[in-house]
PDB file of N, CA, C and O in Angstrom:
ATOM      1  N   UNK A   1      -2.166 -56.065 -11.263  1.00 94.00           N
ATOM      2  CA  UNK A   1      -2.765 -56.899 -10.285  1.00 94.00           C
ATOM      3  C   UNK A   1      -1.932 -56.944  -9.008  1.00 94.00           C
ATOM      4  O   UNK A   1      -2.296 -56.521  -7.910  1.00 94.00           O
ATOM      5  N   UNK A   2      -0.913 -57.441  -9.263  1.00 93.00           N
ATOM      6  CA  UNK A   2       0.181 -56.526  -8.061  1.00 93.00           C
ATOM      7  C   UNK A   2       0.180 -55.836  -7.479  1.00 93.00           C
ATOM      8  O   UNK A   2       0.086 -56.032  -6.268  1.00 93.00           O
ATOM      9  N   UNK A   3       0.273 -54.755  -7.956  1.00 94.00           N
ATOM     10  CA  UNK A   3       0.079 -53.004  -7.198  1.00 94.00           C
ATOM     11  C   UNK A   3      -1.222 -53.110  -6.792  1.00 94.00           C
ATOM     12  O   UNK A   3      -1.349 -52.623  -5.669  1.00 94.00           O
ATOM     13  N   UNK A   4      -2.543 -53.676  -7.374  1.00 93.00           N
ATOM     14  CA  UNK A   4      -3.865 -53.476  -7.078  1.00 93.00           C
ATOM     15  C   UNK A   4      -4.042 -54.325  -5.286  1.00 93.00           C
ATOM     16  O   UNK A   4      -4.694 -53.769  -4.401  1.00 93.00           O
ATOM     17  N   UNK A   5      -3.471 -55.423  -5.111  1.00 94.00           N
ATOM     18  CA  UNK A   5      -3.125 -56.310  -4.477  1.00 94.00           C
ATOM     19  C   UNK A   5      -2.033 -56.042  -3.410  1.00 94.00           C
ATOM     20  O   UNK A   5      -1.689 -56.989  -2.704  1.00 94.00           O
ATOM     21  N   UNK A   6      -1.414 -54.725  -3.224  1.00 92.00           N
ATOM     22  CA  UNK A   6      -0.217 -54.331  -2.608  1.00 92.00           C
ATOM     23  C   UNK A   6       0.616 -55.227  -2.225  1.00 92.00           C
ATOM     24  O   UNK A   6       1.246 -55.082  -1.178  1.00 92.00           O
ATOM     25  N   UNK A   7       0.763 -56.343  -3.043  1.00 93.00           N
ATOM     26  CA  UNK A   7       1.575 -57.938  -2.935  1.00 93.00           C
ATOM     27  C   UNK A   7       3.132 -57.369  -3.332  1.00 93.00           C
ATOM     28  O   UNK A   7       3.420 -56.755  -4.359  1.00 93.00           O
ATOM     29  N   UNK A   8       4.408 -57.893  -1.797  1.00 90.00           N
ATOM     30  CA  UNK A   8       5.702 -57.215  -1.912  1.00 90.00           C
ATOM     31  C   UNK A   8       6.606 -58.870  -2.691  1.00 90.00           C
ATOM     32  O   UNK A   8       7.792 -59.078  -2.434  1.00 90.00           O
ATOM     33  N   UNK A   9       5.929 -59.670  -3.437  1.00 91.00           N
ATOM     34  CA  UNK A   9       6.097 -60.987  -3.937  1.00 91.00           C
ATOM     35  C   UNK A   9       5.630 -61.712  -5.232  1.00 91.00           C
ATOM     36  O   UNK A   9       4.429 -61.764  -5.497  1.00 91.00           O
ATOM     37  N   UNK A  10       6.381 -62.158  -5.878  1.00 95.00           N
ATOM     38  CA  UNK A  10       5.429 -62.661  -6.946  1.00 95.00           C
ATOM     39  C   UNK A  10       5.933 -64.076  -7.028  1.00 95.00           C
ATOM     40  O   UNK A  10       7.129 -64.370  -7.015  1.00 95.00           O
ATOM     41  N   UNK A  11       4.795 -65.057  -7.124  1.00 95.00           N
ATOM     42  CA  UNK A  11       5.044 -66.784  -6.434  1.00 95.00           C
ATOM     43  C   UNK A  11       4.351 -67.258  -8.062  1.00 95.00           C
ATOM     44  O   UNK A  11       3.909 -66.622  -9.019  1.00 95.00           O
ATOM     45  N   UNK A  12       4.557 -68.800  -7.726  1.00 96.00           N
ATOM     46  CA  UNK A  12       4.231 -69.391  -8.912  1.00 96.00           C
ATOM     47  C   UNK A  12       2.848 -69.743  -9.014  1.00 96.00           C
ATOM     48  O   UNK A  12       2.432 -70.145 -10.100  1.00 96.00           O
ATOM     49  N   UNK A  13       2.231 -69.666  -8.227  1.00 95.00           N
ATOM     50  CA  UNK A  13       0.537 -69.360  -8.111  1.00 95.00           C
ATOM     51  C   UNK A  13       0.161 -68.278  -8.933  1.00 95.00           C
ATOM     52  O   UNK A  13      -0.813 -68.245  -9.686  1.00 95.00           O
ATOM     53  N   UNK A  14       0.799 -67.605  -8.786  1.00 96.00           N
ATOM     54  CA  UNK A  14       0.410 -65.782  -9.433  1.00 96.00           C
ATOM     55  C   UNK A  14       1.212 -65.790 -10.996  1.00 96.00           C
ATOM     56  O   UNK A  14       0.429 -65.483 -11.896  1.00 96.00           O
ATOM     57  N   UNK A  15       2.490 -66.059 -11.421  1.00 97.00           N
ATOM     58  CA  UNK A  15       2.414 -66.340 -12.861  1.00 97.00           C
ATOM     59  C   UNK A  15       1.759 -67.619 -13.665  1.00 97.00           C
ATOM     60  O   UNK A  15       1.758 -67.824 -14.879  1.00 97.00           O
ATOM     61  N   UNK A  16       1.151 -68.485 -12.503  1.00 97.00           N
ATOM     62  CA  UNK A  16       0.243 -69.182 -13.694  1.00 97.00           C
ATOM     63  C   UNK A  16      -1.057 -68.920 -14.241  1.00 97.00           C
ATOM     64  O   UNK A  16      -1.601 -69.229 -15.302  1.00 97.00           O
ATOM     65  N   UNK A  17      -1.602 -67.903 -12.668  1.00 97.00           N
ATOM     66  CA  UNK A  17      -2.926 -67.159 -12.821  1.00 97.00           C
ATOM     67  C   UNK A  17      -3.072 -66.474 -14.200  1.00 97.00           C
ATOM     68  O   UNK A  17      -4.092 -66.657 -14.865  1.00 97.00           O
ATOM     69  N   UNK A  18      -1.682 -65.389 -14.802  1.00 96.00           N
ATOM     70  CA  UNK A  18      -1.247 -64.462 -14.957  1.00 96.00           C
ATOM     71  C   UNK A  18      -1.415 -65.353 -16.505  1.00 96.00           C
ATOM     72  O   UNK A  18      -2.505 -65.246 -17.066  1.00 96.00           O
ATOM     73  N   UNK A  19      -0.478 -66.098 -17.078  1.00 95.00           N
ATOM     74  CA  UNK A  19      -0.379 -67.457 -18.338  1.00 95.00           C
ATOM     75  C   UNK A  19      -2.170 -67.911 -18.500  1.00 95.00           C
ATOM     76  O   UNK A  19      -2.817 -67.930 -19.547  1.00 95.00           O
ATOM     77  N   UNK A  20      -2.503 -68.140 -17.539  1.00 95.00           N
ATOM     78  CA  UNK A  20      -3.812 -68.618 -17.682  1.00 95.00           C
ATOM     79  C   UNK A  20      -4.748 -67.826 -18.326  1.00 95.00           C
ATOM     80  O   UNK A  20      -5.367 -68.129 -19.346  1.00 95.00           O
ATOM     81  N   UNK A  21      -4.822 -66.871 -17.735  1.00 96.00           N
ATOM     82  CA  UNK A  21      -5.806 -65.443 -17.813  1.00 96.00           C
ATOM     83  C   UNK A  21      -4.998 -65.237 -19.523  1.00 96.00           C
ATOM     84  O   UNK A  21      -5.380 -66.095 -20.318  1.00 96.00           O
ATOM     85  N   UNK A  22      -4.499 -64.740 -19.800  1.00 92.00           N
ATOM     86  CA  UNK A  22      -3.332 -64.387 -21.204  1.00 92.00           C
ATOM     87  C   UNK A  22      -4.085 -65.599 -22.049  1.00 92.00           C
ATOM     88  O   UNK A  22      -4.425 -65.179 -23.155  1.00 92.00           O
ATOM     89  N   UNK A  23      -4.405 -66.853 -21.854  1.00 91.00           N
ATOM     90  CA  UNK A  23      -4.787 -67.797 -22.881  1.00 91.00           C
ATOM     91  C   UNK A  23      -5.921 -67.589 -23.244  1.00 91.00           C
ATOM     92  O   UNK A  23      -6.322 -67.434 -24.398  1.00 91.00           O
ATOM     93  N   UNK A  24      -6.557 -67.572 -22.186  1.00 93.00           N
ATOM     94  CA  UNK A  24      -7.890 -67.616 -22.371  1.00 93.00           C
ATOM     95  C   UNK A  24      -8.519 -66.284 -22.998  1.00 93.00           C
ATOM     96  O   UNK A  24      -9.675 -66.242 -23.419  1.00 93.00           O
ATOM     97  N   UNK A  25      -7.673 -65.248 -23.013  1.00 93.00           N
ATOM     98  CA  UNK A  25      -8.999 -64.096 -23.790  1.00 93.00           C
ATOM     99  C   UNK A  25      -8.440 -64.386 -25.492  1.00 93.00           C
ATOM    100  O   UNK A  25      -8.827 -63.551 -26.310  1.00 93.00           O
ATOM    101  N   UNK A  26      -7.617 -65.458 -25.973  1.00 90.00           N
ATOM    102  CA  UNK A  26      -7.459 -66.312 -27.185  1.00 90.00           C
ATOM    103  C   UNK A  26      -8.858 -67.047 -27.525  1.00 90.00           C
ATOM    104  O   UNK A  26      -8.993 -68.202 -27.121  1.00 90.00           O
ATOM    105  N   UNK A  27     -10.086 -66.328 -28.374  1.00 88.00           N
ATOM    106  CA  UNK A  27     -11.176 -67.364 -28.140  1.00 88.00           C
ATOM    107  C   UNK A  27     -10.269 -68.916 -28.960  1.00 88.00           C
ATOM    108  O   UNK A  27      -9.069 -69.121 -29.141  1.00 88.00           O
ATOM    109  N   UNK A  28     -11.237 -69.578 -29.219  1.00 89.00           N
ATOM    110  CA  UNK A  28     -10.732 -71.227 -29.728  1.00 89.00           C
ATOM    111  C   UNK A  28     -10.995 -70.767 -31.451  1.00 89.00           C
ATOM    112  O   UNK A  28     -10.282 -71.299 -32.302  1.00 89.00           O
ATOM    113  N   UNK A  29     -11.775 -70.026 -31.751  1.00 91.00           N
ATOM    114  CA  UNK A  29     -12.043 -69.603 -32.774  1.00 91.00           C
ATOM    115  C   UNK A  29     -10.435 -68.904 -33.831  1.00 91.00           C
ATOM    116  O   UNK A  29      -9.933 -69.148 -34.928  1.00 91.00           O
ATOM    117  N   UNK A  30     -10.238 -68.242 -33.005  1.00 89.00           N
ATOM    118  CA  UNK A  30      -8.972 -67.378 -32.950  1.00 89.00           C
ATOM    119  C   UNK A  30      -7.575 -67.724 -33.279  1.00 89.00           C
ATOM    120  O   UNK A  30      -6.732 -66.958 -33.745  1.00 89.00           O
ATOM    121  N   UNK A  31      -7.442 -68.895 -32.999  1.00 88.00           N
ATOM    122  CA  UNK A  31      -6.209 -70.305 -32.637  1.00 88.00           C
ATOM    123  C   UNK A  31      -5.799 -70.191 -34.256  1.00 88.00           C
ATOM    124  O   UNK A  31      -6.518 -70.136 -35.254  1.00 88.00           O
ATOM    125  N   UNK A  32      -4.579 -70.181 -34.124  1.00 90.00           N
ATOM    126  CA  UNK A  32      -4.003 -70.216 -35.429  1.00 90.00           C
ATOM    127  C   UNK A  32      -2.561 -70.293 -35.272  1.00 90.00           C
ATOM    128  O   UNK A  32      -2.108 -69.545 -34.406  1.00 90.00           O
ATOM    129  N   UNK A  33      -1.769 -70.986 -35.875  1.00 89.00           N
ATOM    130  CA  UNK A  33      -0.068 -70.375 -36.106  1.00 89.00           C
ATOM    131  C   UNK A  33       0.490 -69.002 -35.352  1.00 89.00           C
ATOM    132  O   UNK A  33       1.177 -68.651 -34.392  1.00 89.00           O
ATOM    133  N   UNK A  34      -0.215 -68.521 -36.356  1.00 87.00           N
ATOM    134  CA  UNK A  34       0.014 -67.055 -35.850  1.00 87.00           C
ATOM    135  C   UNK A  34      -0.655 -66.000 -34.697  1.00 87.00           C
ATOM    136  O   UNK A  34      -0.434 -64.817 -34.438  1.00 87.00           O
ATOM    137  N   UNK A  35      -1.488 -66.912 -34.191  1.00 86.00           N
ATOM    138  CA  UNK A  35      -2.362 -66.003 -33.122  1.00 86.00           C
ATOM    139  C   UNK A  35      -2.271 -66.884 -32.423  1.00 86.00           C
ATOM    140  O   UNK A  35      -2.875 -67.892 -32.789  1.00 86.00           O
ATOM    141  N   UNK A  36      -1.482 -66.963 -31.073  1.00 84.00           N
ATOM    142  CA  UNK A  36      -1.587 -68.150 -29.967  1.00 84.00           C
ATOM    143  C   UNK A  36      -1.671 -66.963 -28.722  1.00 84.00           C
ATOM    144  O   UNK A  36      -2.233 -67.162 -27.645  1.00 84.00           O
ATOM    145  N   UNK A  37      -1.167 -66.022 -29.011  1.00 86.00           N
ATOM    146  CA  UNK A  37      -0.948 -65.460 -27.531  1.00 86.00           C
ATOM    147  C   UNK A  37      -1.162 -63.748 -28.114  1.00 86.00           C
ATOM    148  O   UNK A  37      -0.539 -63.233 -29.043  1.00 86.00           O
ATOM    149  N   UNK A  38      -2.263 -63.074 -27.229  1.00 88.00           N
ATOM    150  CA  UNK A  38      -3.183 -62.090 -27.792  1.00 88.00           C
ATOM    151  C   UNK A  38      -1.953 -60.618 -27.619  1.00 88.00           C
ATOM    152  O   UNK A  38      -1.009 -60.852 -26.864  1.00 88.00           O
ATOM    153  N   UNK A  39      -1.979 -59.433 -28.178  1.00 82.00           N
ATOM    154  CA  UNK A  39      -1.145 -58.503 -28.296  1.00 82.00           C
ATOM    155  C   UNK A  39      -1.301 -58.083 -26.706  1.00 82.00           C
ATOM    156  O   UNK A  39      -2.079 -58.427 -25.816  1.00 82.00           O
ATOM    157  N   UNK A  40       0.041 -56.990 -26.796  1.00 80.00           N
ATOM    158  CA  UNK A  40       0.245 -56.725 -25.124  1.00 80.00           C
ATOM    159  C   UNK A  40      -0.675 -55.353 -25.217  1.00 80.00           C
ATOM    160  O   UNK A  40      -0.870 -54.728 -24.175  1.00 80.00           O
ATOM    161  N   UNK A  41      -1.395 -54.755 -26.798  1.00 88.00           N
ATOM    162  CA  UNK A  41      -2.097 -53.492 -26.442  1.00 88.00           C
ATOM    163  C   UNK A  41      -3.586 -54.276 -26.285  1.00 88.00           C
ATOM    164  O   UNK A  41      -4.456 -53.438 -26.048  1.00 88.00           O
ATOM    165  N   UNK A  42      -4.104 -55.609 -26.349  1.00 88.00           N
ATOM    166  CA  UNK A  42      -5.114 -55.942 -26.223  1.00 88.00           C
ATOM    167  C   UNK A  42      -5.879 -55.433 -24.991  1.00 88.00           C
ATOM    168  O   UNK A  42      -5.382 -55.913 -23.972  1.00 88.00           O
ATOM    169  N   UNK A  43      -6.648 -54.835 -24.806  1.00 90.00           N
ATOM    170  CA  UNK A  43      -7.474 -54.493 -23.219  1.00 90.00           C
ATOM    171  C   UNK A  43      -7.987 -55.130 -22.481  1.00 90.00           C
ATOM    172  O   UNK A  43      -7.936 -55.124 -21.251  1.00 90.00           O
ATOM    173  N   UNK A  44      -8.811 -56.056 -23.531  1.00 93.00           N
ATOM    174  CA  UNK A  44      -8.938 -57.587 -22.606  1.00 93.00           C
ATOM    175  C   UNK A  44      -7.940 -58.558 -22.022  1.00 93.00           C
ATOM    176  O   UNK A  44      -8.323 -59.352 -21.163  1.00 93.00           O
ATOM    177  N   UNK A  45      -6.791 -58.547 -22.397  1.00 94.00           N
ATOM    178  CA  UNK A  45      -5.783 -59.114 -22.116  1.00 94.00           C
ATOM    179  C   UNK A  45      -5.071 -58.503 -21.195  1.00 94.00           C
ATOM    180  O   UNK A  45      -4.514 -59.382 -20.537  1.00 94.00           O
ATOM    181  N   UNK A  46      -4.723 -57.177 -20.697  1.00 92.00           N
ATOM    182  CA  UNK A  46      -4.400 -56.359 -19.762  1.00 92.00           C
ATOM    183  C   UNK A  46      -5.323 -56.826 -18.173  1.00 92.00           C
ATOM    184  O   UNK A  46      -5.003 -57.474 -17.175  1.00 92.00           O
ATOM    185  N   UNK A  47      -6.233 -56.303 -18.490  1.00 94.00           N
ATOM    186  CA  UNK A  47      -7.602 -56.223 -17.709  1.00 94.00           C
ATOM    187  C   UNK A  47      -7.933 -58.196 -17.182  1.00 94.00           C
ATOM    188  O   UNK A  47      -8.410 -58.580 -16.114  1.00 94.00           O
ATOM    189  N   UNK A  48      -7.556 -58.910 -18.157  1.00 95.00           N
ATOM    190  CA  UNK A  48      -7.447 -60.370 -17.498  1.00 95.00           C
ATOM    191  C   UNK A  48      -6.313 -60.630 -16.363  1.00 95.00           C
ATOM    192  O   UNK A  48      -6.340 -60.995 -15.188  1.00 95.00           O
ATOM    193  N   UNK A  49      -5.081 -60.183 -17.500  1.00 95.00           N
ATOM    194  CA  UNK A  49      -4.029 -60.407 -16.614  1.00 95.00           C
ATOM    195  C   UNK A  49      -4.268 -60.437 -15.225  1.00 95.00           C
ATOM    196  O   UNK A  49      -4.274 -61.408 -14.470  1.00 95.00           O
ATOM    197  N   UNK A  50      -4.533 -58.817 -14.905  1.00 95.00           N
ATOM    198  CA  UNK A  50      -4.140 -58.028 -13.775  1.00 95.00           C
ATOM    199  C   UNK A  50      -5.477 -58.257 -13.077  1.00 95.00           C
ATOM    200  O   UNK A  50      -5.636 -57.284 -12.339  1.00 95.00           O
ATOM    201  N   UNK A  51      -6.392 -58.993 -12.979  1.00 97.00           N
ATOM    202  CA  UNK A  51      -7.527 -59.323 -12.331  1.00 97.00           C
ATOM    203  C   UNK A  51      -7.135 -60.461 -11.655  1.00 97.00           C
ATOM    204  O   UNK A  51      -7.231 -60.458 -10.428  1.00 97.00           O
ATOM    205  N   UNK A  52      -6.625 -61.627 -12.343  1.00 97.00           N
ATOM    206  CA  UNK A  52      -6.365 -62.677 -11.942  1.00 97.00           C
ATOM    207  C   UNK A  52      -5.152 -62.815 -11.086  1.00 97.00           C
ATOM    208  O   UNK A  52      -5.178 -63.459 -10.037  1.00 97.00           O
ATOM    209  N   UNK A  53      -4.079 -62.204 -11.540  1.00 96.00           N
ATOM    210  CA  UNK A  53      -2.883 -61.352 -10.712  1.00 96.00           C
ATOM    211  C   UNK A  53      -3.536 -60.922  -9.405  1.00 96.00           C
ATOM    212  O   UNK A  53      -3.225 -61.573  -8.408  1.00 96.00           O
ATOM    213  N   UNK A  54      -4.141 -60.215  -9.310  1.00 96.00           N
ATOM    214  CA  UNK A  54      -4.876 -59.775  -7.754  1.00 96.00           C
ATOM    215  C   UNK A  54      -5.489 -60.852  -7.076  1.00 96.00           C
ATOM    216  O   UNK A  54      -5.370 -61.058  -5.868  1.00 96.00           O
ATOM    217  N   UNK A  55      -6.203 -61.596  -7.935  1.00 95.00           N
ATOM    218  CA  UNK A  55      -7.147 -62.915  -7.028  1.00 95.00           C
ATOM    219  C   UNK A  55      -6.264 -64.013  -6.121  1.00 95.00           C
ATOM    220  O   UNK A  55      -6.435 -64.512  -5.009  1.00 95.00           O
ATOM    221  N   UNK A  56      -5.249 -64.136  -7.140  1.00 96.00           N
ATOM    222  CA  UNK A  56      -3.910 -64.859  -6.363  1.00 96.00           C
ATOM    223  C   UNK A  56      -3.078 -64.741  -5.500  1.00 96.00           C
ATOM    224  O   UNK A  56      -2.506 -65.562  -4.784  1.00 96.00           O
ATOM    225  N   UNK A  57      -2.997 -62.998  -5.649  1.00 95.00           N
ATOM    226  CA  UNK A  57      -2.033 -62.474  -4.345  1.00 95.00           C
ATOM    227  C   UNK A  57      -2.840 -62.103  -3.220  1.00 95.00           C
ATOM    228  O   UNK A  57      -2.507 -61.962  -2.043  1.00 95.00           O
ATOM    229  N   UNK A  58      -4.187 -61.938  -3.892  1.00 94.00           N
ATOM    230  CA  UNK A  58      -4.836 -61.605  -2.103  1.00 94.00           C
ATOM    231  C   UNK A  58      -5.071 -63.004  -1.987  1.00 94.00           C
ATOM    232  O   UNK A  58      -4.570 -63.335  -0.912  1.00 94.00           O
ATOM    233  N   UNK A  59      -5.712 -64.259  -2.694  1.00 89.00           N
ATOM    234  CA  UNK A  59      -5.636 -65.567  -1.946  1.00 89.00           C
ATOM    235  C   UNK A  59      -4.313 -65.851  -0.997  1.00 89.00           C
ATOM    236  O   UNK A  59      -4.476 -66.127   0.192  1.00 89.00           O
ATOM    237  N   UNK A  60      -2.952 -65.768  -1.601  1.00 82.00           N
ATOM    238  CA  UNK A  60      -2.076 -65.532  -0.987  1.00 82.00           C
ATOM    239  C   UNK A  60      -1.789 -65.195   0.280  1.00 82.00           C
ATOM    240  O   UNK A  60      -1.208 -65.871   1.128  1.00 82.00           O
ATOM    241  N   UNK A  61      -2.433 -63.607   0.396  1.00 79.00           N
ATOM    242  CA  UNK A  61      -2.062 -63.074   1.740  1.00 79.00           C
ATOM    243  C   UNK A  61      -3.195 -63.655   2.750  1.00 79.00           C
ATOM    244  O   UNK A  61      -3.041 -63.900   3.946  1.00 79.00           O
ATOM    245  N   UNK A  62      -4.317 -63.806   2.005  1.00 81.00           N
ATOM    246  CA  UNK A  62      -5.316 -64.633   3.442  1.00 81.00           C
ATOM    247  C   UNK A  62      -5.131 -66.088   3.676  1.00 81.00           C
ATOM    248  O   UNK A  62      -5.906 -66.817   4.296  1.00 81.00           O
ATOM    249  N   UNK A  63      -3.874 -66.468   3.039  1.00 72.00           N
ATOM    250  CA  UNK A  63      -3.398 -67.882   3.296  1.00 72.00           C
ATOM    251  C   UNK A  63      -2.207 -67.586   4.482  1.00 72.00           C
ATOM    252  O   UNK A  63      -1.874 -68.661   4.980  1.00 72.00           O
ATOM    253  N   UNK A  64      -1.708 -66.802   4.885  1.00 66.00           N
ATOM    254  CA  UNK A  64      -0.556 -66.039   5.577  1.00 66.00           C
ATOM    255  C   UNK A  64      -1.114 -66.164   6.848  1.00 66.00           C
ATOM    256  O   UNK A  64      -0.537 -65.686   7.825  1.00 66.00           O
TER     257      UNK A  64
END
């Protein structure tokens, strides 16, 4: 989302986007001890990340 975003910064707007996005492709169904936070080969979890990562850093730069 970064690189997609050519953002030379990473702010605390953008790792909560980043935490946020990561929870949520956890359905509620899913929730367990052992399943709180989805694998790093998940695709949906990649593909959240780095979407929401971009939405923040370009909000970012058109806040500039």
């Amino acid at each position: 989302g970064l690189l997609d975003a050519q953002s030379r910064t990473v702010n605390t707007d953008m790792m909560l986007a980043a935490a946020r996005a990561l929870a949520d492709v956890v359905a509620e169904d899913e929730l367990n001890a052992n399943y709180i936070i989805p694998s790093v080969f998940n695709p949906k979890a990649t593909e959240a990340v780095a979407a929401a990562v971009k939405r923040a850093a370009l909000t970012l730069r058109q806040g500039e």
